[in-house]
Amino acid sequence: MPLNKNKVLVVGMDGLRFDRLVALAPPVLSSLMASGAYGTSRLPYGEAAAPRTESPGEVVPKSPEPPSAGRVIRSRTDSGPGWSSIATGTWPDKHGVVDNSFTSPQFTKFPDFLSRAKNARPDLTTAAFLSWAALGEHNAFGPAIDHRMVLDGYALTWTAADRQIADAAGRHLADTGPDLAFVYLGDTDEVAHALGPHCPEYAAALHAQDAYLGRLLDAVRARPGESWTVLVTTDHGHVDEGGHGGTSPEERTVFVIANRLGEDLGGRPLDEPRLVDVGPTALALLGVPLDPAWELDGEPLFNSW
Ligand SMILES: [Zn+2]
């Protein structure tokens, strides 16, 4: 009997605080954690003292997990740097996005992991679904991706944009089963900016995104002959009153949840999974060799699965 074909779905939920995720226990994410592997780490960057300005980041004096000795990464703990790090598998000093202005991105030298997959193996099919338009406009997830849907959450409202993204992604996953897909959902961040991450509205946004995730999982589970790995992550946290950009543990704590659908990993811990590990993990699962010339900062996570 032939082996099932490995496929990977990465779902990003913006501004999702892991402690709130654990406390609110949405059913789908809780189930992925219980039968998967997961852990947290802290972003090795952040701007001290001015979390909501537009200015580029200050130095984080001492990172708990510097990518290399003596390396200093100047960046705010904002969405642009976070998703660009997830996309490229490199930190902001390489990909060049240090705040949400995307002033000098280096996505030609450091393309997203879906584009890497496509470039390395043109037979692989890729898809990205984004409700934050900046990620498409600035090519954090670039035009080499086979199927790219970009909506503007600010224009549509985030609840509407996320719903349309989830609907379209669910249909695409069900109908074509791309080898590698990325789905971005943004309402958790929008609500936390307005009201903080401790309100009923934040819980409602998380539960809505959790339900969307459930439908994406249903779509891929229904496809025969495929072995899906699902990774869920976020780009930064929030301070209690809402907002990010700074250096607090609440802003810098991020998580990765990994689940191989149909296998029980028992909720084991991942050892400080970093945002830059997400792309390399996806590529390795697809059998794409990681070229040292790519200068990736991340590495595959499954040694600790
Ligand atoms: Zn964000």
mmCIF file of C-alpha atoms and ligand atoms in Angstrom:
data_model
loop_
_atom_site.group_PDB
_atom_site.id
_atom_site.type_symbol
_atom_site.label_atom_id
_atom_site.label_comp_id
_atom_site.label_asym_id
_atom_site.label_seq_id
_atom_site.Cartn_x
_atom_site.Cartn_y
_atom_site.Cartn_z
ATOM 1 C CA MET A 1 0.000 0.000 0.000
ATOM 2 C CA PRO A 2 1.469 3.372 -0.941
ATOM 3 C CA LEU A 3 2.384 5.793 1.790
ATOM 4 C CA ASN A 4 0.058 8.711 2.295
ATOM 5 C CA LYS A 5 1.298 11.963 0.862
ATOM 6 C CA ASN A 6 2.536 14.444 3.472
ATOM 7 C CA LYS A 7 0.783 17.803 3.427
ATOM 8 C CA VAL A 8 1.001 20.787 5.739
ATOM 9 C CA LEU A 9 -1.507 23.383 6.898
ATOM 10 C CA VAL A 10 -0.225 26.387 8.865
ATOM 11 C CA VAL A 11 -2.822 28.546 10.587
ATOM 12 C CA GLY A 12 -1.862 31.917 12.058
ATOM 13 C CA MET A 13 -3.989 33.727 14.604
ATOM 14 C CA ASP A 14 -2.865 37.307 15.179
ATOM 15 C CA GLY A 15 -2.183 38.566 18.693
ATOM 16 C CA LEU A 16 -3.258 35.366 20.426
ATOM 17 C CA ARG A 17 -1.974 35.251 23.993
ATOM 18 C CA PHE A 18 -1.155 31.704 24.962
ATOM 19 C CA ASP A 19 -2.264 32.110 28.592
ATOM 20 C CA ARG A 20 -5.657 33.317 27.362
ATOM 21 C CA LEU A 21 -5.831 30.411 24.935
ATOM 22 C CA VAL A 22 -5.210 27.972 27.780
ATOM 23 C CA ALA A 23 -7.699 29.710 30.064
ATOM 24 C CA LEU A 24 -10.450 29.998 27.462
ATOM 25 C CA ALA A 25 -9.903 26.419 26.207
ATOM 26 C CA PRO A 26 -11.571 26.615 22.799
ATOM 27 C CA PRO A 27 -12.433 23.048 21.804
ATOM 28 C CA VAL A 28 -10.555 22.619 18.525
ATOM 29 C CA LEU A 29 -7.267 24.170 19.634
ATOM 30 C CA SER A 30 -7.488 22.335 22.963
ATOM 31 C CA SER A 31 -7.960 19.078 21.105
ATOM 32 C CA LEU A 32 -4.984 19.806 18.809
ATOM 33 C CA MET A 33 -2.859 20.467 21.891
ATOM 34 C CA ALA A 34 -4.045 17.356 23.726
ATOM 35 C CA SER A 35 -3.192 15.047 20.819
ATOM 36 C CA GLY A 36 -0.267 17.080 19.493
ATOM 37 C CA ALA A 37 2.822 18.846 20.782
ATOM 38 C CA TYR A 38 3.123 22.466 21.792
ATOM 39 C CA GLY A 39 5.226 25.028 23.554
ATOM 40 C CA THR A 40 6.026 28.707 23.916
ATOM 41 C CA SER A 41 9.039 30.935 23.422
ATOM 42 C CA ARG A 42 9.744 34.642 23.636
ATOM 43 C CA LEU A 43 10.425 36.864 20.657
ATOM 44 C CA PRO A 44 14.089 37.955 20.674
ATOM 45 C CA TYR A 45 13.083 41.564 20.009
ATOM 46 C CA GLY A 46 10.804 44.351 21.184
ATOM 47 C CA GLU A 47 10.865 48.087 21.678
ATOM 48 C CA ALA A 48 11.247 49.246 25.259
ATOM 49 C CA ALA A 49 8.827 51.709 26.824
ATOM 50 C CA ALA A 50 6.805 52.863 23.812
ATOM 51 C CA PRO A 51 4.561 49.973 22.823
ATOM 52 C CA ARG A 52 2.128 51.816 20.570
ATOM 53 C CA THR A 53 4.238 54.265 18.614
ATOM 54 C CA GLU A 54 5.164 53.789 14.980
ATOM 55 C CA SER A 55 8.888 54.115 15.587
ATOM 56 C CA PRO A 56 11.346 51.344 14.735
ATOM 57 C CA GLY A 57 12.371 49.072 17.535
ATOM 58 C CA GLU A 58 14.847 49.601 20.261
ATOM 59 C CA VAL A 59 17.415 47.010 21.206
ATOM 60 C CA VAL A 60 16.357 44.249 23.545
ATOM 61 C CA PRO A 61 19.314 44.305 25.922
ATOM 62 C CA LYS A 62 19.425 40.626 26.723
ATOM 63 C CA SER A 63 17.442 38.078 24.798
ATOM 64 C CA PRO A 64 16.569 34.826 26.567
ATOM 65 C CA GLU A 65 17.221 32.979 23.331
ATOM 66 C CA PRO A 66 19.504 34.952 21.038
ATOM 67 C CA PRO A 67 19.717 33.292 17.621
ATOM 68 C CA SER A 68 23.467 33.679 17.828
ATOM 69 C CA ALA A 69 25.838 35.132 20.369
ATOM 70 C CA GLY A 70 26.034 38.888 20.260
ATOM 71 C CA ARG A 71 23.325 39.276 17.648
ATOM 72 C CA VAL A 72 21.021 42.195 18.362
ATOM 73 C CA ILE A 73 17.654 42.426 16.642
ATOM 74 C CA ARG A 74 16.040 45.847 16.463
ATOM 75 C CA SER A 75 12.305 45.467 15.987
ATOM 76 C CA ARG A 76 8.980 46.145 17.595
ATOM 77 C CA THR A 77 6.848 43.181 18.673
ATOM 78 C CA ASP A 78 4.411 44.030 15.907
ATOM 79 C CA SER A 79 2.522 42.032 13.340
ATOM 80 C CA GLY A 80 4.764 42.919 10.405
ATOM 81 C CA PRO A 81 7.931 41.581 12.034
ATOM 82 C CA GLY A 82 6.142 38.566 13.519
ATOM 83 C CA TRP A 83 4.475 37.309 10.360
ATOM 84 C CA SER A 84 7.544 38.105 8.279
ATOM 85 C CA SER A 85 9.590 35.955 10.671
ATOM 86 C CA ILE A 86 7.056 33.150 10.418
ATOM 87 C CA ALA A 87 6.947 33.486 6.625
ATOM 88 C CA THR A 88 10.680 33.634 5.987
ATOM 89 C CA GLY A 89 12.163 31.544 8.796
ATOM 90 C CA THR A 90 14.491 34.451 9.586
ATOM 91 C CA TRP A 91 14.456 37.264 12.181
ATOM 92 C CA PRO A 92 13.794 40.947 11.415
ATOM 93 C CA ASP A 93 17.459 41.891 11.038
ATOM 94 C CA LYS A 94 17.463 39.657 7.944
ATOM 95 C CA HIS A 95 13.975 40.064 6.441
ATOM 96 C CA GLY A 96 14.018 43.787 7.177
ATOM 97 C CA VAL A 97 10.498 44.246 8.583
ATOM 98 C CA VAL A 98 10.840 45.897 12.005
ATOM 99 C CA ASP A 99 7.370 47.421 12.353
ATOM 100 C CA ASN A 100 4.120 47.583 10.411
ATOM 101 C CA SER A 101 5.395 50.075 7.850
ATOM 102 C CA PHE A 102 7.228 47.413 5.761
ATOM 103 C CA THR A 103 9.721 50.103 4.779
ATOM 104 C CA SER A 104 12.518 47.907 3.439
ATOM 105 C CA PRO A 105 11.503 44.257 3.292
ATOM 106 C CA GLN A 106 14.051 41.761 1.963
ATOM 107 C CA PHE A 107 11.597 39.211 0.637
ATOM 108 C CA THR A 108 13.544 38.679 -2.574
ATOM 109 C CA LYS A 109 16.504 37.335 -0.636
ATOM 110 C CA PHE A 110 14.332 35.836 2.122
ATOM 111 C CA PRO A 111 11.066 34.654 0.535
ATOM 112 C CA ASP A 112 8.241 32.979 2.417
ATOM 113 C CA PHE A 113 8.286 29.241 3.009
ATOM 114 C CA LEU A 114 5.523 28.562 0.492
ATOM 115 C CA SER A 115 7.526 30.286 -2.231
ATOM 116 C CA ARG A 116 10.628 28.368 -1.072
ATOM 117 C CA ALA A 117 8.691 25.128 -1.433
ATOM 118 C CA LYS A 118 7.446 26.074 -4.888
ATOM 119 C CA ASN A 119 10.866 27.198 -6.082
ATOM 120 C CA ALA A 120 12.556 24.050 -4.820
ATOM 121 C CA ARG A 121 9.852 21.651 -5.989
ATOM 122 C CA PRO A 122 7.614 23.089 -8.707
ATOM 123 C CA ASP A 123 5.412 20.000 -8.448
ATOM 124 C CA LEU A 124 4.237 21.097 -4.983
ATOM 125 C CA THR A 125 1.023 23.121 -4.830
ATOM 126 C CA THR A 126 0.752 26.049 -2.446
ATOM 127 C CA ALA A 127 -2.013 28.358 -1.209
ATOM 128 C CA ALA A 128 -2.267 31.334 1.144
ATOM 129 C CA PHE A 129 -5.374 33.030 2.527
ATOM 130 C CA LEU A 130 -4.835 36.387 4.226
ATOM 131 C CA SER A 131 -7.266 38.785 5.895
ATOM 132 C CA TRP A 132 -4.490 41.300 6.604
ATOM 133 C CA ALA A 133 -3.876 42.872 3.199
ATOM 134 C CA ALA A 134 -0.380 44.119 4.064
ATOM 135 C CA LEU A 135 0.945 40.564 4.037
ATOM 136 C CA GLY A 136 -0.033 40.239 0.400
ATOM 137 C CA GLU A 137 0.663 43.808 -0.726
ATOM 138 C CA HIS A 138 4.219 43.711 0.612
ATOM 139 C CA ASN A 139 4.768 40.106 -0.503
ATOM 140 C CA ALA A 140 5.475 38.704 2.956
ATOM 141 C CA PHE A 141 3.586 35.864 1.293
ATOM 142 C CA GLY A 142 4.636 36.350 -2.273
ATOM 143 C CA PRO A 143 3.298 36.023 -5.809
ATOM 144 C CA ALA A 144 5.031 32.681 -6.446
ATOM 145 C CA ILE A 145 2.360 31.057 -4.267
ATOM 146 C CA ASP A 146 -0.007 29.185 -6.593
ATOM 147 C CA HIS A 147 -3.265 30.383 -5.057
ATOM 148 C CA ARG A 148 -3.249 33.591 -3.038
ATOM 149 C CA MET A 149 -6.366 35.250 -1.612
ATOM 150 C CA VAL A 150 -5.894 38.631 0.042
ATOM 151 C CA LEU A 151 -8.694 40.526 1.796
ATOM 152 C CA ASP A 152 -8.609 43.805 3.708
ATOM 153 C CA GLY A 153 -9.825 43.269 7.250
ATOM 154 C CA TYR A 154 -9.820 46.996 7.935
ATOM 155 C CA ALA A 155 -12.189 47.620 5.026
ATOM 156 C CA LEU A 156 -14.462 44.602 5.453
ATOM 157 C CA THR A 157 -14.296 44.397 9.277
ATOM 158 C CA TRP A 158 -12.108 41.647 10.665
ATOM 159 C CA THR A 159 -14.990 39.382 11.560
ATOM 160 C CA ALA A 160 -16.248 39.476 7.974
ATOM 161 C CA ALA A 161 -12.789 39.156 6.430
ATOM 162 C CA ASP A 162 -11.831 36.207 8.632
ATOM 163 C CA ARG A 163 -15.123 34.477 7.840
ATOM 164 C CA GLN A 164 -14.588 34.908 4.094
ATOM 165 C CA ILE A 165 -10.982 33.753 4.372
ATOM 166 C CA ALA A 166 -12.017 30.673 6.337
ATOM 167 C CA ASP A 167 -14.825 29.871 3.899
ATOM 168 C CA ALA A 168 -12.549 30.166 0.873
ATOM 169 C CA ALA A 169 -9.696 28.279 2.512
ATOM 170 C CA GLY A 170 -12.037 25.494 3.569
ATOM 171 C CA ARG A 171 -13.361 25.095 0.042
ATOM 172 C CA HIS A 172 -9.878 25.170 -1.476
ATOM 173 C CA LEU A 173 -8.511 22.636 0.997
ATOM 174 C CA ALA A 174 -11.472 20.342 0.423
ATOM 175 C CA ASP A 175 -11.458 20.625 -3.357
ATOM 176 C CA THR A 176 -7.763 20.645 -4.241
ATOM 177 C CA GLY A 177 -5.778 19.681 -1.114
ATOM 178 C CA PRO A 178 -2.707 21.835 -1.749
ATOM 179 C CA ASP A 179 0.560 20.390 -0.458
ATOM 180 C CA LEU A 180 1.226 23.470 1.666
ATOM 181 C CA ALA A 181 -1.278 26.073 2.830
ATOM 182 C CA PHE A 182 -1.187 29.113 5.115
ATOM 183 C CA VAL A 183 -4.316 30.683 6.562
ATOM 184 C CA TYR A 184 -4.200 33.977 8.486
ATOM 185 C CA LEU A 185 -6.987 35.080 10.850
ATOM 186 C CA GLY A 186 -6.834 38.509 12.472
ATOM 187 C CA ASP A 187 -9.836 39.336 14.640
ATOM 188 C CA THR A 188 -8.211 38.321 17.938
ATOM 189 C CA ASP A 189 -5.640 41.080 17.452
ATOM 190 C CA GLU A 190 -8.201 43.676 16.458
ATOM 191 C CA VAL A 191 -10.352 42.963 19.524
ATOM 192 C CA ALA A 192 -7.344 42.958 21.863
ATOM 193 C CA HIS A 193 -6.240 46.365 20.564
ATOM 194 C CA ALA A 194 -9.699 47.763 21.244
ATOM 195 C CA LEU A 195 -10.588 46.028 24.492
ATOM 196 C CA GLY A 196 -7.615 43.990 25.759
ATOM 197 C CA PRO A 197 -7.311 40.196 25.875
ATOM 198 C CA HIS A 198 -9.380 39.664 29.043
ATOM 199 C CA CYS A 199 -12.834 40.619 27.800
ATOM 200 C CA PRO A 200 -15.741 38.464 26.551
ATOM 201 C CA GLU A 201 -15.264 39.905 23.075
ATOM 202 C CA TYR A 202 -11.726 38.476 22.913
ATOM 203 C CA ALA A 203 -13.069 35.104 24.008
ATOM 204 C CA ALA A 204 -15.726 35.316 21.308
ATOM 205 C CA ALA A 205 -13.145 36.177 18.633
ATOM 206 C CA LEU A 206 -10.976 33.264 19.701
ATOM 207 C CA HIS A 207 -13.918 30.867 19.673
ATOM 208 C CA ALA A 208 -14.917 32.055 16.203
ATOM 209 C CA GLN A 209 -11.390 31.446 14.906
ATOM 210 C CA ASP A 210 -11.350 28.087 16.674
ATOM 211 C CA ALA A 211 -14.519 27.094 14.837
ATOM 212 C CA TYR A 212 -12.967 28.180 11.519
ATOM 213 C CA LEU A 213 -9.933 26.056 12.318
ATOM 214 C CA GLY A 214 -12.246 23.136 12.989
ATOM 215 C CA ARG A 215 -13.778 23.462 9.545
ATOM 216 C CA LEU A 216 -10.334 23.584 7.924
ATOM 217 C CA LEU A 217 -9.424 20.398 9.770
ATOM 218 C CA ASP A 218 -12.657 18.749 8.679
ATOM 219 C CA ALA A 219 -11.818 19.632 5.091
ATOM 220 C CA VAL A 220 -8.390 18.011 5.129
ATOM 221 C CA ARG A 221 -9.446 15.017 7.244
ATOM 222 C CA ALA A 222 -12.013 14.149 4.584
ATOM 223 C CA ARG A 223 -9.328 13.780 1.911
ATOM 224 C CA PRO A 224 -8.146 10.185 1.410
ATOM 225 C CA GLY A 225 -4.514 9.172 0.933
ATOM 226 C CA GLU A 226 -3.016 12.235 2.613
ATOM 227 C CA SER A 227 -1.219 12.713 5.935
ATOM 228 C CA TRP A 228 -1.717 16.241 7.202
ATOM 229 C CA THR A 229 0.394 18.056 9.740
ATOM 230 C CA VAL A 230 -1.188 21.178 11.197
ATOM 231 C CA LEU A 231 0.834 23.982 12.781
ATOM 232 C CA VAL A 232 -0.862 26.846 14.633
ATOM 233 C CA THR A 233 1.005 29.930 15.769
ATOM 234 C CA THR A 234 0.779 33.642 16.523
ATOM 235 C CA ASP A 235 2.957 36.678 15.884
ATOM 236 C CA HIS A 236 3.061 38.367 19.328
ATOM 237 C CA GLY A 237 0.950 38.730 22.448
ATOM 238 C CA HIS A 238 -0.681 41.777 24.063
ATOM 239 C CA VAL A 239 -0.332 43.722 27.274
ATOM 240 C CA ASP A 240 -3.286 43.310 29.615
ATOM 241 C CA GLU A 241 -4.860 46.594 28.550
ATOM 242 C CA GLY A 242 -4.322 45.749 24.846
ATOM 243 C CA GLY A 243 -1.447 46.707 22.566
ATOM 244 C CA HIS A 244 2.023 45.455 21.693
ATOM 245 C CA GLY A 245 5.355 46.518 20.300
ATOM 246 C CA GLY A 246 7.257 46.418 23.570
ATOM 247 C CA THR A 247 9.333 43.978 25.531
ATOM 248 C CA SER A 248 7.008 42.607 28.222
ATOM 249 C CA PRO A 249 6.669 38.838 28.547
ATOM 250 C CA GLU A 250 2.982 39.234 27.641
ATOM 251 C CA GLU A 251 3.924 40.810 24.308
ATOM 252 C CA ARG A 252 6.914 38.593 23.530
ATOM 253 C CA THR A 253 5.415 35.221 24.400
ATOM 254 C CA VAL A 254 4.377 33.250 21.327
ATOM 255 C CA PHE A 255 3.451 29.609 20.810
ATOM 256 C CA VAL A 256 3.521 26.836 18.261
ATOM 257 C CA ILE A 257 1.070 23.933 18.305
ATOM 258 C CA ALA A 258 1.896 20.960 16.082
ATOM 259 C CA ASN A 259 -0.450 18.108 15.348
ATOM 260 C CA ARG A 260 -0.153 15.201 12.950
ATOM 261 C CA LEU A 261 -3.797 14.474 12.286
ATOM 262 C CA GLY A 262 -4.624 10.888 13.098
ATOM 263 C CA GLU A 263 -1.572 10.393 15.324
ATOM 264 C CA ASP A 264 -1.546 10.906 19.083
ATOM 265 C CA LEU A 265 1.541 12.769 20.249
ATOM 266 C CA GLY A 266 0.000 12.981 23.706
ATOM 267 C CA GLY A 267 0.271 16.723 24.289
ATOM 268 C CA ARG A 268 4.011 16.531 24.749
ATOM 269 C CA PRO A 269 6.038 19.720 25.148
ATOM 270 C CA LEU A 270 7.866 21.387 22.285
ATOM 271 C CA ASP A 271 11.125 22.871 23.524
ATOM 272 C CA GLU A 272 10.782 26.641 23.051
ATOM 273 C CA PRO A 273 9.481 26.588 19.490
ATOM 274 C CA ARG A 274 10.258 29.863 17.716
ATOM 275 C CA LEU A 275 8.395 31.654 14.961
ATOM 276 C CA VAL A 276 11.333 31.081 12.621
ATOM 277 C CA ASP A 277 10.994 27.308 13.098
ATOM 278 C CA VAL A 278 7.525 27.147 11.519
ATOM 279 C CA GLY A 279 8.614 27.459 7.886
ATOM 280 C CA PRO A 280 11.590 25.082 8.138
ATOM 281 C CA THR A 281 9.322 22.546 9.848
ATOM 282 C CA ALA A 282 6.799 22.760 7.023
ATOM 283 C CA LEU A 283 9.486 22.465 4.352
ATOM 284 C CA ALA A 284 11.118 19.487 6.031
ATOM 285 C CA LEU A 285 7.763 17.721 6.358
ATOM 286 C CA LEU A 286 7.348 18.079 2.595
ATOM 287 C CA GLY A 287 10.821 16.677 1.982
ATOM 288 C CA VAL A 288 12.271 19.973 0.771
ATOM 289 C CA PRO A 289 15.970 20.089 1.738
ATOM 290 C CA LEU A 290 16.907 23.204 3.733
ATOM 291 C CA ASP A 291 19.722 24.904 1.828
ATOM 292 C CA PRO A 292 22.350 26.559 4.089
ATOM 293 C CA ALA A 293 22.588 29.312 1.471
ATOM 294 C CA TRP A 294 19.073 30.376 2.500
ATOM 295 C CA GLU A 295 20.533 31.555 5.850
ATOM 296 C CA LEU A 296 17.456 30.440 7.765
ATOM 297 C CA ASP A 297 17.390 31.127 11.498
ATOM 298 C CA GLY A 298 14.886 28.381 12.231
ATOM 299 C CA GLU A 299 15.062 24.611 12.136
ATOM 300 C CA PRO A 300 12.533 21.780 12.003
ATOM 301 C CA LEU A 301 10.699 21.208 15.263
ATOM 302 C CA PHE A 302 9.930 17.537 15.004
ATOM 303 C CA ASN A 303 13.010 16.336 16.826
ATOM 304 C CA SER A 304 11.046 17.137 19.965
ATOM 305 C CA TRP A 305 7.727 15.667 18.772
HETATM 306 ZN ZN ZN B 1 -0.173 41.040 15.124
#
